[in-house]
CSV table of C-alpha atoms in Angstrom, one decimal:
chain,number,residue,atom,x,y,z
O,1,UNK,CA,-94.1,61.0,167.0
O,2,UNK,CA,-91.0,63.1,168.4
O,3,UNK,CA,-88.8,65.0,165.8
O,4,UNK,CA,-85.8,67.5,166.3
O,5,UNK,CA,-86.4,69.9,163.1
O,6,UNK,CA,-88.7,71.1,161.2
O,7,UNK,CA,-87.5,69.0,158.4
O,8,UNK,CA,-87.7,65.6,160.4
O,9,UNK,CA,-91.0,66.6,161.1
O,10,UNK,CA,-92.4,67.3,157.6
O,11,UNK,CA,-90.2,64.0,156.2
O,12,UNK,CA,-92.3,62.1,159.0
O,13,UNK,CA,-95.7,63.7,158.1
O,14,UNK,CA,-96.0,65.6,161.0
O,15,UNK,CA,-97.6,69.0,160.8
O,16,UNK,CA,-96.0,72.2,163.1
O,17,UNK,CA,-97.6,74.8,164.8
O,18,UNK,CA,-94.9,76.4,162.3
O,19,UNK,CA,-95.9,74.8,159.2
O,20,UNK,CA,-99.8,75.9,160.4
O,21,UNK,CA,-98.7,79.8,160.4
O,22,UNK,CA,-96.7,79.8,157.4
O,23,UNK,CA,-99.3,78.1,155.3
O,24,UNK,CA,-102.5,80.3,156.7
O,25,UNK,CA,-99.5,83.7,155.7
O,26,UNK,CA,-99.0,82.3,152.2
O,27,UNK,CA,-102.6,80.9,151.6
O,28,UNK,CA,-101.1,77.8,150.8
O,29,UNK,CA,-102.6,74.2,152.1
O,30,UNK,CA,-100.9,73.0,155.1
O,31,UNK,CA,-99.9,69.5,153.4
O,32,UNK,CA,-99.1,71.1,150.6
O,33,UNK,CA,-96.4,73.0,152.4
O,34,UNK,CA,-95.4,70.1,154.7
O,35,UNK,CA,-94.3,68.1,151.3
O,36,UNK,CA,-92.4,71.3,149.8
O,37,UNK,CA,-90.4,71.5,153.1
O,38,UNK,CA,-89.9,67.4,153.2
O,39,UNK,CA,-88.2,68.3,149.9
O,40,UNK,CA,-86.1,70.7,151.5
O,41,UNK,CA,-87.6,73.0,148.3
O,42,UNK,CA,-88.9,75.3,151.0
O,43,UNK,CA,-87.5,76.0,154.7
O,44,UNK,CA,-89.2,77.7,157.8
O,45,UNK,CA,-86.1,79.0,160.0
O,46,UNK,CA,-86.9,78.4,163.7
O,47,UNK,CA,-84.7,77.8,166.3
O,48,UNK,CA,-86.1,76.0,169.3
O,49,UNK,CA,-85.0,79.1,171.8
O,50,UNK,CA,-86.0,82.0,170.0
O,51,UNK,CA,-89.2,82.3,171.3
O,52,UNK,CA,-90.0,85.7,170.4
O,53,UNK,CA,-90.2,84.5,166.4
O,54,UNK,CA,-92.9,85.0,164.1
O,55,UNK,CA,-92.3,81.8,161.6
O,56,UNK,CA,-92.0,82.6,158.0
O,57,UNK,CA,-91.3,80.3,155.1
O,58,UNK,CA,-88.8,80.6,152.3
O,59,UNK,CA,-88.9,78.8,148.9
O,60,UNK,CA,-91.0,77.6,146.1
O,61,UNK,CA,-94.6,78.8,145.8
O,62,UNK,CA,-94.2,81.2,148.9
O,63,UNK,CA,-93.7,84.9,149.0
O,64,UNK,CA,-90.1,86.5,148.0
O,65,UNK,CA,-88.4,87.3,151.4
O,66,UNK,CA,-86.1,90.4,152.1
O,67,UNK,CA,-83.2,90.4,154.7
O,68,UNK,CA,-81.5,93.3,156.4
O,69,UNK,CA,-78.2,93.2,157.3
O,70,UNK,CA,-76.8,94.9,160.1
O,71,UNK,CA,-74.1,95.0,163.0
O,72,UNK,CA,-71.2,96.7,165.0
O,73,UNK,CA,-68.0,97.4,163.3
O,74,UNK,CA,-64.9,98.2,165.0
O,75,UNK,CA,-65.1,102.0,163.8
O,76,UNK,CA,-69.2,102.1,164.7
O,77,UNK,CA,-69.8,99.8,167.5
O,78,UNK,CA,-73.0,101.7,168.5
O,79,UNK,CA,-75.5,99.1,169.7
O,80,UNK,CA,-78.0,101.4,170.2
O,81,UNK,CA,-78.0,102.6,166.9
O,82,UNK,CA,-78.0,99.3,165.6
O,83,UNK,CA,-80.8,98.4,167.9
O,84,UNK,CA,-82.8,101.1,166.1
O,85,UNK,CA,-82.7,99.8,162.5
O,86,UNK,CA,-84.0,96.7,164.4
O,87,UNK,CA,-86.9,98.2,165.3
O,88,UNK,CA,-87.0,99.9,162.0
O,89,UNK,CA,-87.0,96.8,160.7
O,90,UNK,CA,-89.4,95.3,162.6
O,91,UNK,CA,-92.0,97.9,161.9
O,92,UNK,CA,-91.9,97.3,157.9
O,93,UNK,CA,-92.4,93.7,158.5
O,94,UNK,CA,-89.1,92.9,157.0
O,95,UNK,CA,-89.1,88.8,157.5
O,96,UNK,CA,-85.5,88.5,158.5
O,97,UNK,CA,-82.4,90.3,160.1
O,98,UNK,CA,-78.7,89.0,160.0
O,99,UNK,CA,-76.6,90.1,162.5
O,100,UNK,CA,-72.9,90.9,161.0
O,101,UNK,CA,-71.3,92.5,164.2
O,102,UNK,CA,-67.6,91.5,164.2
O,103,UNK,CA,-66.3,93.5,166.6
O,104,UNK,CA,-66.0,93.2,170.9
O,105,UNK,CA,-68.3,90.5,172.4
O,106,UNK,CA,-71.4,90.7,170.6
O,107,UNK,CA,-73.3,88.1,173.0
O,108,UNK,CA,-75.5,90.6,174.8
O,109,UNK,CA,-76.6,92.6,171.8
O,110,UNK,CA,-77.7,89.3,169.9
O,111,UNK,CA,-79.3,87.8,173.0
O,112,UNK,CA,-81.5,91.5,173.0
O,113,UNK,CA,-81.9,91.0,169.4
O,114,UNK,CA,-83.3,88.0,169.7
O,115,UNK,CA,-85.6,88.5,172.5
O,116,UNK,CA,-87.3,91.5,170.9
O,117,UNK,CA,-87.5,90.9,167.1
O,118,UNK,CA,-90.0,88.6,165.8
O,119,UNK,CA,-88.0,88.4,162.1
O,120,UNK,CA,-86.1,85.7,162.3
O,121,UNK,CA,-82.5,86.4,163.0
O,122,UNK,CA,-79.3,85.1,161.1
O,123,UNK,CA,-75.3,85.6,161.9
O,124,UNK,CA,-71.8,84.4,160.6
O,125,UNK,CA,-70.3,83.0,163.4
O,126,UNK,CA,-67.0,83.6,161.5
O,127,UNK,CA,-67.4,86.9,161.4
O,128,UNK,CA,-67.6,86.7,165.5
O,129,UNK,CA,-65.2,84.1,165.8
O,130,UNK,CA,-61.7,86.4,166.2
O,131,UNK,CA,-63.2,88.6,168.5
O,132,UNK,CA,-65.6,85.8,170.4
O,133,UNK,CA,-62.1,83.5,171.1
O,134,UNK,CA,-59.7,86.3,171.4
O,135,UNK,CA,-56.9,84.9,169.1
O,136,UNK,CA,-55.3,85.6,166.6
O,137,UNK,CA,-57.1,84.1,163.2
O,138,UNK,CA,-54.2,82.0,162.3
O,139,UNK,CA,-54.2,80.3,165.9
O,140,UNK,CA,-57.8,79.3,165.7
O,141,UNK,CA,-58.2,75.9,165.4
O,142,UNK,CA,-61.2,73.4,163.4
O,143,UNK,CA,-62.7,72.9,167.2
O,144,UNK,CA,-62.6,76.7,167.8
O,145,UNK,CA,-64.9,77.6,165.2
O,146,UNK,CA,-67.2,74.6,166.0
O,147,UNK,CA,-68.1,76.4,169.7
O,148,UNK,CA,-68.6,79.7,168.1
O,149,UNK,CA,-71.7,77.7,165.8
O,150,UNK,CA,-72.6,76.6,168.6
O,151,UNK,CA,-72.9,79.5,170.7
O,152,UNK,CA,-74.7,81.3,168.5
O,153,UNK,CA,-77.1,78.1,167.9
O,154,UNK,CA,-77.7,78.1,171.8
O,155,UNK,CA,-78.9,81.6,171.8
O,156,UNK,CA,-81.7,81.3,169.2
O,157,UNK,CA,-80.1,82.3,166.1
O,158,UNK,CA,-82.7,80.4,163.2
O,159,UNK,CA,-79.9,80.6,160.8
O,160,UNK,CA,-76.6,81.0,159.9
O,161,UNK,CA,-74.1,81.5,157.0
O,162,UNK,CA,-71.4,78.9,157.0
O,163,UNK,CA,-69.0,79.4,154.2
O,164,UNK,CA,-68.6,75.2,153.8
O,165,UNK,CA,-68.2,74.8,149.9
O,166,UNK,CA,-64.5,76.9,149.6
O,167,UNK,CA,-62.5,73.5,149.9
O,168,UNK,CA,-59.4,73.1,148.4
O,169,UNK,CA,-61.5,71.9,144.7
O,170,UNK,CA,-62.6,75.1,144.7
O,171,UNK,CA,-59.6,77.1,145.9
O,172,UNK,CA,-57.8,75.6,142.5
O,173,UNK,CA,-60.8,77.1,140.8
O,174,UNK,CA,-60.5,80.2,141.7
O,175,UNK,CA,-56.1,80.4,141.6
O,176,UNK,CA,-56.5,79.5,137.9
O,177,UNK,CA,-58.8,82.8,137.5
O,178,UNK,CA,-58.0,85.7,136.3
O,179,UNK,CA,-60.0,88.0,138.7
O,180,UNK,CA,-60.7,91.4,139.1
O,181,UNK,CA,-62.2,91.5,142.7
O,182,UNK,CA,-60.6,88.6,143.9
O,183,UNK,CA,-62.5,87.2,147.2
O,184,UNK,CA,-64.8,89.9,148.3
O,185,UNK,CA,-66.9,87.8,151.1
O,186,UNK,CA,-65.4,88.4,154.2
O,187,UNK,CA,-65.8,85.6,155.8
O,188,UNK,CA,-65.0,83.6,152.8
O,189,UNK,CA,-61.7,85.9,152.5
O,190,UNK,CA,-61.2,84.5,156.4
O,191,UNK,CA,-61.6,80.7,155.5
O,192,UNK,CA,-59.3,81.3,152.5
O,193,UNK,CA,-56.5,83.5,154.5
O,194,UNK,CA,-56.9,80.3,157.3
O,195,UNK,CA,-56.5,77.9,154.9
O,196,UNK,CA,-53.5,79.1,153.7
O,197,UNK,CA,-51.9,80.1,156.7
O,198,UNK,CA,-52.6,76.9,157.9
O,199,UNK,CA,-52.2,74.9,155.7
O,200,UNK,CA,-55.7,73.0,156.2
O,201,UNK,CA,-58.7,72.2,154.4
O,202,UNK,CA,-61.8,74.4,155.3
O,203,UNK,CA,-62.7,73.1,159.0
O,204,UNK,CA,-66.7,73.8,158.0
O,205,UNK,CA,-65.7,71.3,155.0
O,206,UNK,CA,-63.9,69.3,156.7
O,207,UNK,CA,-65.8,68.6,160.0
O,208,UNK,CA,-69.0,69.4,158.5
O,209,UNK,CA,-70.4,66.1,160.0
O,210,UNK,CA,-70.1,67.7,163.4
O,211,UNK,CA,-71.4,71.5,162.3
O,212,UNK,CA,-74.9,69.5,161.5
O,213,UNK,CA,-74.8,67.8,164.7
O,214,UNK,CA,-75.1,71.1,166.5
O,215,UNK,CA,-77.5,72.8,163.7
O,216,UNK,CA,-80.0,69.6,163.7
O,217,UNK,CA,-79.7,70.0,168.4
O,218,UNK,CA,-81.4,73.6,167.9
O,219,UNK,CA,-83.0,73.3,164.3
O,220,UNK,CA,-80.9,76.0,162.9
O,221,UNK,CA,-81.0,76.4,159.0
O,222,UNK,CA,-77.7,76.1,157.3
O,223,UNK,CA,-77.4,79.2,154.6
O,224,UNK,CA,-74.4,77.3,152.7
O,225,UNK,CA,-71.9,80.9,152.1
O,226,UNK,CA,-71.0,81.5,148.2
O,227,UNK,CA,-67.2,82.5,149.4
O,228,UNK,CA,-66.5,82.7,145.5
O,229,UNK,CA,-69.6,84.9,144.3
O,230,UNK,CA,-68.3,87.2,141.8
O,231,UNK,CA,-67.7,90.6,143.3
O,232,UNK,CA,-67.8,92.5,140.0
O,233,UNK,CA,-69.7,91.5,137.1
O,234,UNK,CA,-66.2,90.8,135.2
O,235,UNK,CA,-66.0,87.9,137.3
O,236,UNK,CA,-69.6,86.8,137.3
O,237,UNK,CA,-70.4,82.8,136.3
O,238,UNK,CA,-66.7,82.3,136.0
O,239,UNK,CA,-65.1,78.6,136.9
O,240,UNK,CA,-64.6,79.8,140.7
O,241,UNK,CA,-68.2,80.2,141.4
O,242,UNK,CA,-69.4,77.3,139.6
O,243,UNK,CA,-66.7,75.0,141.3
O,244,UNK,CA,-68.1,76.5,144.8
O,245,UNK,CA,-71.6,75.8,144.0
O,246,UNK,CA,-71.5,72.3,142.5
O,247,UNK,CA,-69.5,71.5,146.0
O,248,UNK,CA,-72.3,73.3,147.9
O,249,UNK,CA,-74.6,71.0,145.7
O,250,UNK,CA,-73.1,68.4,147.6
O,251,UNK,CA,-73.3,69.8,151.0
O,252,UNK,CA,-76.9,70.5,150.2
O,253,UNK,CA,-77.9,66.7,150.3
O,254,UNK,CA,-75.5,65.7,153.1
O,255,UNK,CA,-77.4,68.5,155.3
O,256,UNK,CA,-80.7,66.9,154.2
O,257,UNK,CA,-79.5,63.5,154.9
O,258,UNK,CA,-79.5,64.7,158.2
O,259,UNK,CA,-82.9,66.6,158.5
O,260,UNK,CA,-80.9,70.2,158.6
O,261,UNK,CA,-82.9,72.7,156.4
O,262,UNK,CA,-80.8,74.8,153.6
O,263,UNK,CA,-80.8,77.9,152.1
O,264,UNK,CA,-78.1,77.8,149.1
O,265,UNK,CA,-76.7,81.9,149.2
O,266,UNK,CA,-75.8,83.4,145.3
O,267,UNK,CA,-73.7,86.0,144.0
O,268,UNK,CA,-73.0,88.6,144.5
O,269,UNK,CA,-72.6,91.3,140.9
O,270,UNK,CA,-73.8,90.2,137.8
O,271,UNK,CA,-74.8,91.2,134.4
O,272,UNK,CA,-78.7,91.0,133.4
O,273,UNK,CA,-78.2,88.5,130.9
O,274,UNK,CA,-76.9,86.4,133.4
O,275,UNK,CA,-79.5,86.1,136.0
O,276,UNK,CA,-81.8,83.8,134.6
O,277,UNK,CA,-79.1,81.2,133.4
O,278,UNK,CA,-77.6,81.6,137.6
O,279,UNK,CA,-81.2,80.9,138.8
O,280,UNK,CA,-81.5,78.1,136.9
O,281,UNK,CA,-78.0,76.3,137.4
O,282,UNK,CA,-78.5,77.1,141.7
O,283,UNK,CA,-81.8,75.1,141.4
O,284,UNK,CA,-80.2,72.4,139.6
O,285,UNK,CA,-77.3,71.8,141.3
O,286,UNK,CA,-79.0,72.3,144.4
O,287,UNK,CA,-82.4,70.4,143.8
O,288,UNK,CA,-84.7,73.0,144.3
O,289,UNK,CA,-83.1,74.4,147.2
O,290,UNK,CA,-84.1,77.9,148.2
O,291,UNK,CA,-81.7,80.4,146.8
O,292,UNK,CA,-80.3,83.4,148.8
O,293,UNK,CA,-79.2,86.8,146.9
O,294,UNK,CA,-77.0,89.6,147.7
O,295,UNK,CA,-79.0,91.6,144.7
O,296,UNK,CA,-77.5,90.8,142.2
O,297,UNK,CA,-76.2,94.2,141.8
O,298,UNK,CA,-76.2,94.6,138.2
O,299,UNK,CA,-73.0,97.2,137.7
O,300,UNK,CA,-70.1,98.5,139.3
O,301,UNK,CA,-70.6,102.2,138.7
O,302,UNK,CA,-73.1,103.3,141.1
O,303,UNK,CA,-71.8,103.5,144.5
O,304,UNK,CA,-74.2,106.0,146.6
O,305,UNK,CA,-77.0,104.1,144.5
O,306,UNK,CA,-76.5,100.0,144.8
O,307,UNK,CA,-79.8,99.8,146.7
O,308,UNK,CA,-81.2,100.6,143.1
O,309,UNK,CA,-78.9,98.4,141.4
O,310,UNK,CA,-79.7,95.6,143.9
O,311,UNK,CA,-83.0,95.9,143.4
O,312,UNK,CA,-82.9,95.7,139.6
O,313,UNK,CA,-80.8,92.7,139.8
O,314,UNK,CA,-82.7,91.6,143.0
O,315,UNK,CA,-86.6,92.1,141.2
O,316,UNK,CA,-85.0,89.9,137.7
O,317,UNK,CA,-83.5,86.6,140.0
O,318,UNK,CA,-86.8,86.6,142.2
O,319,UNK,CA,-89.2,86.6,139.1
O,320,UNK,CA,-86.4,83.5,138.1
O,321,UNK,CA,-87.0,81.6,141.2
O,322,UNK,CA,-84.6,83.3,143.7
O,323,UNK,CA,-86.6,82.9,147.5
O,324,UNK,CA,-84.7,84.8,149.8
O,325,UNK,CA,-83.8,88.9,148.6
O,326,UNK,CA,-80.5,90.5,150.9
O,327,UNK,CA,-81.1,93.9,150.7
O,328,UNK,CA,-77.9,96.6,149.8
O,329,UNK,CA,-78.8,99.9,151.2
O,330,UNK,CA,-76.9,103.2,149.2
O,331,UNK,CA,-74.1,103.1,151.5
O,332,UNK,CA,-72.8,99.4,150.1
O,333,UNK,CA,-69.2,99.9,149.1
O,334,UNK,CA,-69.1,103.2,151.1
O,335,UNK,CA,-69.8,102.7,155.0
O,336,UNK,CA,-71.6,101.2,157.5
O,337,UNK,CA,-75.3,101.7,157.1
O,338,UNK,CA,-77.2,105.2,158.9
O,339,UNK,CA,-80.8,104.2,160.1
O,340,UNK,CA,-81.8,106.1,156.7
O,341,UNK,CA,-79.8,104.1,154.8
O,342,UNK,CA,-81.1,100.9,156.1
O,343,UNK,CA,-85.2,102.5,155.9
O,344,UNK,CA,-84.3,102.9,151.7
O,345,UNK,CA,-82.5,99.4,151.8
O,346,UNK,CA,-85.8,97.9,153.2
O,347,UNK,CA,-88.0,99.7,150.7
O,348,UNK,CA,-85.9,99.1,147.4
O,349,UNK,CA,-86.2,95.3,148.4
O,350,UNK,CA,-89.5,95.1,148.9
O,351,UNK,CA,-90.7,97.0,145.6
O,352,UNK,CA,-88.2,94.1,144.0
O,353,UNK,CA,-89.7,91.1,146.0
O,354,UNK,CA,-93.4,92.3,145.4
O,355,UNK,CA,-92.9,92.9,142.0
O,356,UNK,CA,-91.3,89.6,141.2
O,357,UNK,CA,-94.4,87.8,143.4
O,358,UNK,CA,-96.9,89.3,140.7
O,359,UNK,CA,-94.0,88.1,137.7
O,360,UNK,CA,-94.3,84.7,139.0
O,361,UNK,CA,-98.1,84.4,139.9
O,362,UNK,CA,-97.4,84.0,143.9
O,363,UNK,CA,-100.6,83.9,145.8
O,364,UNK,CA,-102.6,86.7,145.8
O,365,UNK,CA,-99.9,88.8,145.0
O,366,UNK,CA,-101.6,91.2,142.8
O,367,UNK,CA,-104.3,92.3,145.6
O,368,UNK,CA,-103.2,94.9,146.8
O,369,UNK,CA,-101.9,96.2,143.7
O,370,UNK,CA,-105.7,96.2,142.4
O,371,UNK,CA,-106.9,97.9,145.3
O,372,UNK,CA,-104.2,100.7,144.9
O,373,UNK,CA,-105.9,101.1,141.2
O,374,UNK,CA,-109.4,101.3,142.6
O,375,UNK,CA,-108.3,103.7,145.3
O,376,UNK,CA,-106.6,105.8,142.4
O,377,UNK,CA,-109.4,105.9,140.5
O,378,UNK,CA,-111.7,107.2,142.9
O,379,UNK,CA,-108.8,109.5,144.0
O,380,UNK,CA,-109.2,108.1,147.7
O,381,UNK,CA,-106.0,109.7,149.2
O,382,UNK,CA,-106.0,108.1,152.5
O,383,UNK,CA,-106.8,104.6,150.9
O,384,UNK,CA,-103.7,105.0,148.6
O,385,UNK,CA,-101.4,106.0,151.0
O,386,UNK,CA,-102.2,102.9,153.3
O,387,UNK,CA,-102.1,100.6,150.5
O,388,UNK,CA,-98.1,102.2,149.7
O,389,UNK,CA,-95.1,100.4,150.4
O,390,UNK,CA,-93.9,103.1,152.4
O,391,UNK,CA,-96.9,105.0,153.6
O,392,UNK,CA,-95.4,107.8,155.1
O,393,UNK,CA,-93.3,109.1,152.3
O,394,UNK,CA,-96.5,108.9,150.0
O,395,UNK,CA,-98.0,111.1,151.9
O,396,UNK,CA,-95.2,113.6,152.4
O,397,UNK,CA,-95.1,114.1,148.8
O,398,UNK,CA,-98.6,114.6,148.6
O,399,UNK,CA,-98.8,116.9,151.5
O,400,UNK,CA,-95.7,118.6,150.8
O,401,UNK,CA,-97.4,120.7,147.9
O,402,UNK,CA,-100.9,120.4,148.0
O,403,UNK,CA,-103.4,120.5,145.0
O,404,UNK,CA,-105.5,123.4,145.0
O,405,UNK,CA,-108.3,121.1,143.3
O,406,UNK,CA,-109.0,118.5,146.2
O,407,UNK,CA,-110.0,115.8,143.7
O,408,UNK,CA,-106.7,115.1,142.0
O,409,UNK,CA,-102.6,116.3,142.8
O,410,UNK,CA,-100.7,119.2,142.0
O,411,UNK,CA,-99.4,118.1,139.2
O,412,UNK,CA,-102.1,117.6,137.0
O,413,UNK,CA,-105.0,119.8,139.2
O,414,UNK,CA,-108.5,120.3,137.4
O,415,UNK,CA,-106.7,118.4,134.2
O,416,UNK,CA,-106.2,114.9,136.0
O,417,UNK,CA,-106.9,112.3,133.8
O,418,UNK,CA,-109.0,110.4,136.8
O,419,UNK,CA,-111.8,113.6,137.6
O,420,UNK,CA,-112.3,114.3,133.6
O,421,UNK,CA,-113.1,110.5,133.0
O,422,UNK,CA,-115.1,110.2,136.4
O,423,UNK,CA,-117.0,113.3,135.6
O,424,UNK,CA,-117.8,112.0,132.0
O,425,UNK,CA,-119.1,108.8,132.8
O,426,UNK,CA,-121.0,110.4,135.4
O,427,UNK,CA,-122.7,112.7,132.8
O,428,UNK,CA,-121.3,115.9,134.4
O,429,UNK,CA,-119.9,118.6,132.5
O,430,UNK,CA,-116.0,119.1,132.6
O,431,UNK,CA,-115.2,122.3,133.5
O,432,UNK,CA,-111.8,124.3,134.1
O,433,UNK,CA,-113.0,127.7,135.0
């Protein structure tokens, strides 16, 4: 039997070589995975040309994915240094990379990007669109955007953020509230500053038919944009972002009806007491649909520190149900990202997805955490520091002052807690002189 997505294939009972590496990654039976993924509850992002890409899955049952964001900007278009936190990247096995360059014509950078990473890669083709058709945004027309999708679906991108749901319902929504932060997606703020410019419904809302025509061609996931996600926690769960999701409810089915895969994307800033009660309404108004989260970054004082914030909120929505973690590196709010920025970005995200994997009982999750106790036990350095998230910086630490007593650290020396409890059981004497 032929199919055209990954989807198709799964609805049809059809096994990939996809669906064969995602399932031996997650330990999870191979049927098992094809039904979660003929559910559209889980979606393996895999475009038929990039063929570089090391297929992951994201959704129910499956390990908590981390995305890293990165890009040219008008006042940094360095693509070397970008290409550098791709490699970065790369190296800490971060499962996904979304390429947010809005500035010059990005073509040759994405088409390196996607021949050398084997995360799989997502853009915003509206961030590229002004730039990629050299006009004006208020001359763009409907058809306009349409080629940029499908120029970036023709070079390999596996997904891509289309802000669909921010149709004129919604719009109403969010004019009758009383916000602090207004619109703070940009592409959303685009669509919204196009729409009423123009005077025309959202052309991904309107001509969606035609967007999954060219997403189903190349099997590109649709990552359905939250234009309306709160932007401070004042305006978190408010009637704007709910009016926005129950649309991109909506859109969810019609992308399934079609065999497109979908990732459903979330806010955005947020209270703690509200995470649970977001995770819950996503999967319900999006049946199951994996959910995609920009943190949530849990308050609005802590610029220089959101990647900690992030990961608070990030670690909570996971351990909820949240799939699909976007990382926020300190310099969120500030600047573009340094390559630093984006190395503690990619380590606060994974502590957060990794813990929430042990919160909700993901497959072997706790492994490696047991091992780390065994090594610690036995104060095996070496072991420890290659069972760390980030190995290097362990051992920096460590190394950086050095215990004088080689079976424990400077900090606690011949009084560590580990060598008097070893020795004891042992039947040695404890001795301090």
């Amino acid at each position: 039997m032929e199919y055209q997505t990954q989807m198709e294939a799964a609805k049809k009972g059809i096994i990939t070589k996809e669906m064969s590496i995602v399932a031996k990654k997650e330990n999870m039976k191979e049927e098992k995975l094809r039904e979660l993924i003929a559910n559209g509850k889980v979606v393996i992002p895999a475009n038929i040309h990039h063929k570089s890409l090391s297929p992951e899955g994201i959704g129910e049952g499956l390990k908590t994915k981390i995305n890293v964001n990165l890009g040219i900007s008008g006042d940094c278009p360095e693509y070397e240094k970008e290409m550098e936190k791709v490699k970065m990247a790369n190296d800490y096995g971060v499962e996904s990379i979304m390429d947010l360059s809005n500035y010059g014509k990005t073509h040759p950078f994405r088409e390196k990007l996607i021949d050398f990473s084997k995360a799989m890669i997502g853009t915003v083709p509206m961030y590229d669109a002004i730039g990629y058709l050299e006009k004006e945004l208020k001359e763009i027309t409907a058809q306009d955007f349409l080629k940029v999708i499908e120029a970036h679906a023709k070079e390999g991108v596996d997904f891509m953020t289309i802000h669909a749901g921010i149709n004129r319902r919604a719009i109403e929504s969010f004019k009758s509230c009383e916000r602090l932060t207004n619109i703070v997606s940009r592409g959303g703020s685009l669509i919204f500053a196009w729409m009423e410019m123009t005077g025309n419904e959202n052309p991904f809302y309107e001509y969606y038919d035609e967007v999954l025509e060219i997403l189903r061609e190349y099997d590109v996931t649709i990552s359905i944009g939250d234009a309306l996600r709160p932007g401070s926690i004042h305006d978190s769960s408010d009637a704007a972002q709910i009016a926005e999701l129950i649309e991109i409810g909506k859109l969810t089915k019609r992308a399934w009806e079609r065999d497109v895969q979908v990732i459903v994307e979330g806010p955005g800033h947020m209270a703690i007491n509200e995470i649970a009660a977001n995770v819950t309404l996503e999967k319900r108004l999006c049946y199951g649909a994996p959910f995609y989260v920009l943190g949530p970054i849990v308050t609005d004082i802590a610029p220089g520190y959101d990647h900690i914030t992030s990961a608070i909120g990030g670690a909570i929505a996971a351990s909820y149900g949240a799939d699909f973690l976007c990382y926020v590196t300190p310099a969120e709010h500030l600047r573009l990202p340094s390559v630093e920025d984006v190395r503690e970005g990619i380590i606060a995200s994974k502590i957060a997805a990794h813990a929430a994997d042990i919160a909700k009982g993901v497959s072997n999750a706790r492994d490696r955490d047991y091992k780390m106790s065994d090594a610690r036990c036995r104060l095996d350095w070496e072991e420890m520091f290659s069972l760390a998230i980030d190995e290097k910086k362990a051992r920096e630490y460590f190394e950086s002052l050095p215990p004088t007593e080689k079976n424990s650290c400077s900090m606690c020396g011949k009084m560590c807690a580990m060598r008097t409890v070893n020795k004891t059981l042992k039947g040695e004497e404890v001795k301090f002189f």
